PDB file of C-alpha atoms in Angstrom:
ATOM      1  CA  GLY A   1       0.000   0.000   0.000  1.00  0.00           C
ATOM      2  CA  ALA A   2       0.998   3.627  -0.316  1.00  0.00           C
ATOM      3  CA  GLY A   3       3.162   5.082   2.389  1.00  0.00           C
ATOM      4  CA  VAL A   4       3.470   8.661   3.576  1.00  0.00           C
ATOM      5  CA  SER A   5       4.098  10.953   0.622  1.00  0.00           C
ATOM      6  CA  GLN A   6       5.818  14.340   0.874  1.00  0.00           C
ATOM      7  CA  SER A   7       6.270  16.997  -1.769  1.00  0.00           C
ATOM      8  CA  PRO A   8       8.385  18.520  -3.029  1.00  0.00           C
ATOM      9  CA  SER A   9      11.313  16.236  -2.277  1.00  0.00           C
ATOM     10  CA  ASN A  10      13.700  19.177  -2.647  1.00  0.00           C
ATOM     11  CA  LYS A  11      13.115  22.907  -2.402  1.00  0.00           C
ATOM     12  CA  VAL A  12      15.618  25.705  -2.865  1.00  0.00           C
ATOM     13  CA  THR A  13      14.365  29.152  -1.973  1.00  0.00           C
ATOM     14  CA  GLU A  14      15.756  32.600  -1.417  1.00  0.00           C
ATOM     15  CA  LYS A  15      15.912  34.110   2.031  1.00  0.00           C
ATOM     16  CA  GLY A  16      12.712  35.991   2.793  1.00  0.00           C
ATOM     17  CA  LYS A  17      10.432  33.927   0.543  1.00  0.00           C
ATOM     18  CA  ASP A  18       7.540  31.805   1.799  1.00  0.00           C
ATOM     19  CA  VAL A  19       7.441  28.050   1.260  1.00  0.00           C
ATOM     20  CA  GLU A  20       4.754  25.376   1.573  1.00  0.00           C
ATOM     21  CA  LEU A  21       5.549  21.749   2.266  1.00  0.00           C
ATOM     22  CA  ARG A  22       2.938  19.063   1.730  1.00  0.00           C
ATOM     23  CA  CYS A  23       2.309  15.734   3.438  1.00  0.00           C
ATOM     24  CA  ASP A  24      -0.108  12.993   2.367  1.00  0.00           C
ATOM     25  CA  PRO A  25      -0.397  10.520   5.278  1.00  0.00           C
ATOM     26  CA  ILE A  26      -1.348   6.867   5.085  1.00  0.00           C
ATOM     27  CA  SER A  27      -5.097   6.555   4.605  1.00  0.00           C
ATOM     28  CA  GLY A  28      -6.912   6.050   7.902  1.00  0.00           C
ATOM     29  CA  HIS A  29      -4.085   7.369  10.067  1.00  0.00           C
ATOM     30  CA  THR A  30      -5.562   9.904  12.460  1.00  0.00           C
ATOM     31  CA  ALA A  31      -2.304  11.116  13.984  1.00  0.00           C
ATOM     32  CA  LEU A  32       0.104  13.222  11.941  1.00  0.00           C
ATOM     33  CA  TYR A  33       3.452  14.712  12.984  1.00  0.00           C
ATOM     34  CA  TRP A  34       5.997  17.125  11.533  1.00  0.00           C
ATOM     35  CA  TYR A  35       9.643  16.812  12.533  1.00  0.00           C
ATOM     36  CA  ARG A  36      12.757  18.641  11.368  1.00  0.00           C
ATOM     37  CA  GLN A  37      16.177  17.035  10.933  1.00  0.00           C
ATOM     38  CA  SER A  38      19.317  19.102  10.637  1.00  0.00           C
ATOM     39  CA  LEU A  39      22.802  17.760   9.846  1.00  0.00           C
ATOM     40  CA  GLY A  40      24.274  16.149  12.936  1.00  0.00           C
ATOM     41  CA  GLN A  41      21.155  16.759  14.978  1.00  0.00           C
ATOM     42  CA  GLY A  42      18.377  14.494  16.107  1.00  0.00           C
ATOM     43  CA  LEU A  43      14.816  14.762  14.930  1.00  0.00           C
ATOM     44  CA  GLU A  44      13.237  17.926  16.295  1.00  0.00           C
ATOM     45  CA  PHE A  45       9.479  17.794  16.937  1.00  0.00           C
ATOM     46  CA  LEU A  46       7.468  20.594  15.365  1.00  0.00           C
ATOM     47  CA  ILE A  47       3.729  19.869  15.588  1.00  0.00           C
ATOM     48  CA  TYR A  48       1.218  17.063  16.156  1.00  0.00           C
ATOM     49  CA  PHE A  49      -2.261  16.716  14.658  1.00  0.00           C
ATOM     50  CA  GLN A  50      -5.041  14.470  15.842  1.00  0.00           C
ATOM     51  CA  GLY A  51      -7.599  14.590  13.076  1.00  0.00           C
ATOM     52  CA  ASN A  52      -7.751  18.208  11.946  1.00  0.00           C
ATOM     53  CA  SER A  53      -6.858  19.741  15.293  1.00  0.00           C
ATOM     54  CA  ALA A  54      -3.357  20.451  16.559  1.00  0.00           C
ATOM     55  CA  PRO A  55      -3.283  19.865  20.317  1.00  0.00           C
ATOM     56  CA  ASP A  56       0.508  20.230  20.423  1.00  0.00           C
ATOM     57  CA  LYS A  57       2.178  23.064  18.522  1.00  0.00           C
ATOM     58  CA  SER A  58       4.910  23.480  21.096  1.00  0.00           C
ATOM     59  CA  GLY A  59       7.754  22.586  18.742  1.00  0.00           C
ATOM     60  CA  LEU A  60       7.160  25.314  16.156  1.00  0.00           C
ATOM     61  CA  PRO A  61      10.341  27.428  16.430  1.00  0.00           C
ATOM     62  CA  SER A  62       8.765  30.809  15.685  1.00  0.00           C
ATOM     63  CA  ASP A  63       5.552  32.459  14.498  1.00  0.00           C
ATOM     64  CA  ARG A  64       6.899  32.240  10.942  1.00  0.00           C
ATOM     65  CA  PHE A  65       5.981  28.548  11.059  1.00  0.00           C
ATOM     66  CA  SER A  66       2.390  27.349  10.745  1.00  0.00           C
ATOM     67  CA  ALA A  67       0.650  24.140   9.743  1.00  0.00           C
ATOM     68  CA  GLU A  68      -2.810  22.958   8.948  1.00  0.00           C
ATOM     69  CA  ARG A  69      -4.514  19.691   8.209  1.00  0.00           C
ATOM     70  CA  THR A  70      -7.733  19.360   6.244  1.00  0.00           C
ATOM     71  CA  GLY A  71     -10.207  16.502   5.949  1.00  0.00           C
ATOM     72  CA  GLY A  72      -8.238  14.519   8.487  1.00  0.00           C
ATOM     73  CA  SER A  73      -5.756  13.830   5.717  1.00  0.00           C
ATOM     74  CA  VAL A  74      -3.371  16.167   3.870  1.00  0.00           C
ATOM     75  CA  SER A  75      -1.239  18.528   5.906  1.00  0.00           C
ATOM     76  CA  THR A  76       0.680  21.621   4.836  1.00  0.00           C
ATOM     77  CA  LEU A  77       3.580  23.172   6.727  1.00  0.00           C
ATOM     78  CA  THR A  78       4.158  26.803   5.803  1.00  0.00           C
ATOM     79  CA  ILE A  79       7.287  28.779   6.561  1.00  0.00           C
ATOM     80  CA  GLN A  80       7.045  32.518   6.012  1.00  0.00           C
ATOM     81  CA  ARG A  81       9.981  34.837   5.387  1.00  0.00           C
ATOM     82  CA  THR A  82      12.451  31.941   5.321  1.00  0.00           C
ATOM     83  CA  GLN A  83      15.825  32.295   6.986  1.00  0.00           C
ATOM     84  CA  GLN A  84      19.038  30.359   6.365  1.00  0.00           C
ATOM     85  CA  GLU A  85      18.657  28.587   9.706  1.00  0.00           C
ATOM     86  CA  ASP A  86      15.434  27.063   8.371  1.00  0.00           C
ATOM     87  CA  SER A  87      17.497  24.882   6.025  1.00  0.00           C
ATOM     88  CA  ALA A  88      16.882  21.266   7.038  1.00  0.00           C
ATOM     89  CA  VAL A  89      14.999  18.116   6.072  1.00  0.00           C
ATOM     90  CA  TYR A  90      11.358  18.365   7.076  1.00  0.00           C
ATOM     91  CA  LEU A  91       9.850  14.964   7.828  1.00  0.00           C
ATOM     92  CA  CYS A  92       6.191  14.078   8.099  1.00  0.00           C
ATOM     93  CA  ALA A  93       4.945  10.953   9.872  1.00  0.00           C
ATOM     94  CA  SER A  94       1.538   9.417  10.483  1.00  0.00           C
ATOM     95  CA  SER A  95       0.210   6.701  12.750  1.00  0.00           C
ATOM     96  CA  LEU A  96      -3.083   4.913  13.383  1.00  0.00           C
ATOM     97  CA  ASP A  97      -3.247   6.523  16.799  1.00  0.00           C
ATOM     98  CA  PRO A  98      -0.788   8.296  19.146  1.00  0.00           C
ATOM     99  CA  ASN A  99       0.320   4.999  20.718  1.00  0.00           C
ATOM    100  CA  SER A 100       1.172   3.250  17.444  1.00  0.00           C
ATOM    101  CA  PRO A 101       4.525   3.359  15.614  1.00  0.00           C
ATOM    102  CA  LEU A 102       5.132   6.317  13.326  1.00  0.00           C
ATOM    103  CA  HIS A 103       5.444   5.839   9.566  1.00  0.00           C
ATOM    104  CA  PHE A 104       7.645   8.484   7.991  1.00  0.00           C
ATOM    105  CA  GLY A 105       7.775   9.992   4.547  1.00  0.00           C
ATOM    106  CA  ASN A 106      11.115  10.603   2.840  1.00  0.00           C
ATOM    107  CA  GLY A 107      11.075  14.262   3.714  1.00  0.00           C
ATOM    108  CA  THR A 108      11.467  17.593   1.967  1.00  0.00           C
ATOM    109  CA  ARG A 109      15.017  18.929   1.859  1.00  0.00           C
ATOM    110  CA  LEU A 110      14.739  22.710   2.209  1.00  0.00           C
ATOM    111  CA  THR A 111      17.696  24.898   1.324  1.00  0.00           C
ATOM    112  CA  VAL A 112      17.465  28.633   1.956  1.00  0.00           C
ATOM    113  CA  THR A 113      20.060  30.664   0.048  1.00  0.00           C
TER     114      THR A 113
ATOM    115  CA  GLU B   1      13.409  16.892  30.926  1.00  0.00           C
ATOM    116  CA  ASP B   2      13.089  13.662  28.980  1.00  0.00           C
ATOM    117  CA  GLN B   3      16.320  12.756  27.213  1.00  0.00           C
ATOM    118  CA  VAL B   4      17.583  10.078  24.879  1.00  0.00           C
ATOM    119  CA  THR B   5      21.325   9.508  24.390  1.00  0.00           C
ATOM    120  CA  GLN B   6      22.776   7.085  21.868  1.00  0.00           C
ATOM    121  CA  SER B   7      26.297   5.707  21.732  1.00  0.00           C
ATOM    122  CA  PRO B   8      28.548   5.299  19.893  1.00  0.00           C
ATOM    123  CA  GLU B   9      27.743   8.097  17.437  1.00  0.00           C
ATOM    124  CA  ALA B  10      29.489   6.225  14.631  1.00  0.00           C
ATOM    125  CA  LEU B  11      30.654   2.650  14.228  1.00  0.00           C
ATOM    126  CA  ARG B  12      32.601   0.890  11.463  1.00  0.00           C
ATOM    127  CA  LEU B  13      32.321  -2.880  11.397  1.00  0.00           C
ATOM    128  CA  GLN B  14      33.816  -5.566   9.247  1.00  0.00           C
ATOM    129  CA  GLU B  15      31.228  -7.814   7.674  1.00  0.00           C
ATOM    130  CA  GLY B  16      30.447 -10.547  10.182  1.00  0.00           C
ATOM    131  CA  GLU B  17      31.738  -8.561  13.174  1.00  0.00           C
ATOM    132  CA  SER B  18      28.902  -8.473  15.732  1.00  0.00           C
ATOM    133  CA  SER B  19      28.391  -5.393  17.895  1.00  0.00           C
ATOM    134  CA  SER B  20      25.856  -3.531  20.022  1.00  0.00           C
ATOM    135  CA  LEU B  21      24.378  -0.035  19.966  1.00  0.00           C
ATOM    136  CA  ASN B  22      23.279   1.690  23.151  1.00  0.00           C
ATOM    137  CA  CYS B  23      20.309   3.940  23.847  1.00  0.00           C
ATOM    138  CA  SER B  24      20.020   5.369  27.355  1.00  0.00           C
ATOM    139  CA  TYR B  25      16.970   7.344  28.386  1.00  0.00           C
ATOM    140  CA  THR B  26      15.638   9.416  31.219  1.00  0.00           C
ATOM    141  CA  VAL B  27      11.880   9.637  31.052  1.00  0.00           C
ATOM    142  CA  SER B  28       9.015   9.724  33.514  1.00  0.00           C
ATOM    143  CA  GLY B  29       6.819   6.678  33.168  1.00  0.00           C
ATOM    144  CA  LEU B  30       8.189   4.851  30.137  1.00  0.00           C
ATOM    145  CA  ARG B  31       5.409   4.092  27.645  1.00  0.00           C
ATOM    146  CA  GLY B  32       7.536   2.201  25.182  1.00  0.00           C
ATOM    147  CA  LEU B  33      10.862   2.562  23.418  1.00  0.00           C
ATOM    148  CA  PHE B  34      11.096   2.608  19.632  1.00  0.00           C
ATOM    149  CA  TRP B  35      13.955   1.705  17.288  1.00  0.00           C
ATOM    150  CA  TYR B  36      14.070   3.013  13.729  1.00  0.00           C
ATOM    151  CA  ARG B  37      16.481   2.561  10.837  1.00  0.00           C
ATOM    152  CA  GLN B  38      17.262   5.498   8.531  1.00  0.00           C
ATOM    153  CA  ASP B  39      19.024   5.214   5.181  1.00  0.00           C
ATOM    154  CA  PRO B  40      20.560   8.292   3.494  1.00  0.00           C
ATOM    155  CA  GLY B  41      17.929  10.431   1.808  1.00  0.00           C
ATOM    156  CA  LYS B  42      15.079   8.426   3.321  1.00  0.00           C
ATOM    157  CA  GLY B  43      12.751   8.803   6.269  1.00  0.00           C
ATOM    158  CA  PRO B  44      13.154   6.601   9.350  1.00  0.00           C
ATOM    159  CA  GLU B  45      11.735   3.089   9.036  1.00  0.00           C
ATOM    160  CA  PHE B  46      10.152   1.457  12.080  1.00  0.00           C
ATOM    161  CA  LEU B  47      11.953  -1.604  13.470  1.00  0.00           C
ATOM    162  CA  PHE B  48      10.793  -2.446  17.017  1.00  0.00           C
ATOM    163  CA  THR B  49       8.774  -1.340  20.001  1.00  0.00           C
ATOM    164  CA  LEU B  50       9.757  -2.497  23.501  1.00  0.00           C
ATOM    165  CA  TYR B  51       7.475  -1.866  26.464  1.00  0.00           C
ATOM    166  CA  SER B  52       8.945  -3.465  29.574  1.00  0.00           C
ATOM    167  CA  ALA B  53      12.317  -4.322  31.096  1.00  0.00           C
ATOM    168  CA  GLY B  54      13.500  -7.752  30.002  1.00  0.00           C
ATOM    169  CA  GLU B  55      11.588  -7.657  26.733  1.00  0.00           C
ATOM    170  CA  GLU B  56      13.438  -8.667  23.549  1.00  0.00           C
ATOM    171  CA  LYS B  57      12.483  -8.372  19.884  1.00  0.00           C
ATOM    172  CA  GLU B  58      14.308  -9.841  16.874  1.00  0.00           C
ATOM    173  CA  LYS B  59      14.315  -9.208  13.158  1.00  0.00           C
ATOM    174  CA  GLU B  60      16.848 -10.929  10.918  1.00  0.00           C
ATOM    175  CA  ARG B  61      20.301  -9.961  12.290  1.00  0.00           C
ATOM    176  CA  LEU B  62      18.917  -7.379  14.734  1.00  0.00           C
ATOM    177  CA  LYS B  63      17.866  -7.953  18.319  1.00  0.00           C
ATOM    178  CA  ALA B  64      16.614  -5.204  20.612  1.00  0.00           C
ATOM    179  CA  THR B  65      16.604  -5.495  24.392  1.00  0.00           C
ATOM    180  CA  LEU B  66      15.339  -3.214  27.148  1.00  0.00           C
ATOM    181  CA  THR B  67      16.312  -2.520  30.754  1.00  0.00           C
ATOM    182  CA  LYS B  68      14.939   0.101  33.128  1.00  0.00           C
ATOM    183  CA  LYS B  69      17.472   2.685  31.969  1.00  0.00           C
ATOM    184  CA  GLU B  70      18.657   1.661  28.514  1.00  0.00           C
ATOM    185  CA  SER B  71      18.106  -0.349  25.397  1.00  0.00           C
ATOM    186  CA  PHE B  72      20.569  -2.215  23.232  1.00  0.00           C
ATOM    187  CA  LEU B  73      20.364  -3.017  19.560  1.00  0.00           C
ATOM    188  CA  HIS B  74      22.546  -6.034  18.871  1.00  0.00           C
ATOM    189  CA  ILE B  75      23.692  -6.602  15.298  1.00  0.00           C
ATOM    190  CA  THR B  76      24.798 -10.190  14.752  1.00  0.00           C
ATOM    191  CA  ALA B  77      27.112 -11.042  11.844  1.00  0.00           C
ATOM    192  CA  PRO B  78      26.275  -7.790  10.025  1.00  0.00           C
ATOM    193  CA  LYS B  79      26.215  -7.460   6.259  1.00  0.00           C
ATOM    194  CA  PRO B  80      26.893  -4.317   4.202  1.00  0.00           C
ATOM    195  CA  GLU B  81      23.142  -3.843   3.751  1.00  0.00           C
ATOM    196  CA  ASP B  82      22.863  -3.281   7.519  1.00  0.00           C
ATOM    197  CA  SER B  83      24.733   0.012   7.023  1.00  0.00           C
ATOM    198  CA  ALA B  84      22.387   2.777   8.180  1.00  0.00           C
ATOM    199  CA  THR B  85      21.709   5.185  11.016  1.00  0.00           C
ATOM    200  CA  TYR B  86      19.748   3.594  13.843  1.00  0.00           C
ATOM    201  CA  LEU B  87      17.494   5.906  15.841  1.00  0.00           C
ATOM    202  CA  CYS B  88      16.041   5.349  19.285  1.00  0.00           C
ATOM    203  CA  ALA B  89      12.972   7.223  20.549  1.00  0.00           C
ATOM    204  CA  VAL B  90      10.714   7.369  23.602  1.00  0.00           C
ATOM    205  CA  PRO B  91       7.290   8.965  24.086  1.00  0.00           C
ATOM    206  CA  VAL B  92       7.502  12.263  25.942  1.00  0.00           C
ATOM    207  CA  TYR B  93       5.625  12.123  29.225  1.00  0.00           C
ATOM    208  CA  GLY B  94       2.297  13.903  29.013  1.00  0.00           C
ATOM    209  CA  ASN B  95       2.566  14.411  25.256  1.00  0.00           C
ATOM    210  CA  ASN B  96       1.704  12.463  22.134  1.00  0.00           C
ATOM    211  CA  ARG B  97       5.109  12.745  20.515  1.00  0.00           C
ATOM    212  CA  LEU B  98       8.470  11.004  20.464  1.00  0.00           C
ATOM    213  CA  ALA B  99      11.837  12.307  21.634  1.00  0.00           C
ATOM    214  CA  PHE B 100      14.612  10.964  19.400  1.00  0.00           C
ATOM    215  CA  GLY B 101      18.292  10.380  20.040  1.00  0.00           C
ATOM    216  CA  LYS B 102      20.856  11.625  17.528  1.00  0.00           C
ATOM    217  CA  GLY B 103      21.382   8.112  16.193  1.00  0.00           C
ATOM    218  CA  ASN B 104      24.078   5.491  15.757  1.00  0.00           C
ATOM    219  CA  GLN B 105      25.643   5.654  12.293  1.00  0.00           C
ATOM    220  CA  VAL B 106      26.753   2.136  11.334  1.00  0.00           C
ATOM    221  CA  VAL B 107      28.957   1.295   8.350  1.00  0.00           C
ATOM    222  CA  VAL B 108      29.582  -2.370   7.554  1.00  0.00           C
ATOM    223  CA  ILE B 109      32.618  -2.959   5.360  1.00  0.00           C
ATOM    224  CA  PRO B 110      32.639  -5.990   3.025  1.00  0.00           C
TER     225      PRO B 110
END
């Protein structure tokens, strides 16, 4: 079956531009997570969705970051006015419920020049 | 604060040379410990969940074990295809998310 799909796989943008990253979770998975992975660092939690609501946004690093999820399915992570420190791989994961293992997509590699 | 520490950061093994990876954690009320494998350019792939001290899980050449303070991932007679970064994670107390270690980067040389 289809796994978690993320697009684009790579994104190069200029400092100050806005970017949108998309995640299509596994069908039927109610929990959806965004993580960020920088070189040499562990996975950094950004936000968690249960259905369409986001009970935990505590990992978003600044108000330039926002995310939404519609129809209990697709999620979009938006970064406004990108900065060079935003360069990283952004990973999306979904699970049947919060207690089940996460299934990750292959990520979007964001490079801010 | 919940923390996950993995050691060694990097490991080079000859094919067939068994070894172990360590994941130590400090967390209130452990609700499971997860092991993932990550290949370059890919997202992490789920391997095991362990829930209680003394529990063991096996998959091919990998065996994961759990104590009250740490977990080990044993790689028996590794092959080059076992080369990857292995990530350990625990649920954060009071939250529905995982805290990840920085990983063990394993290279198996033919």
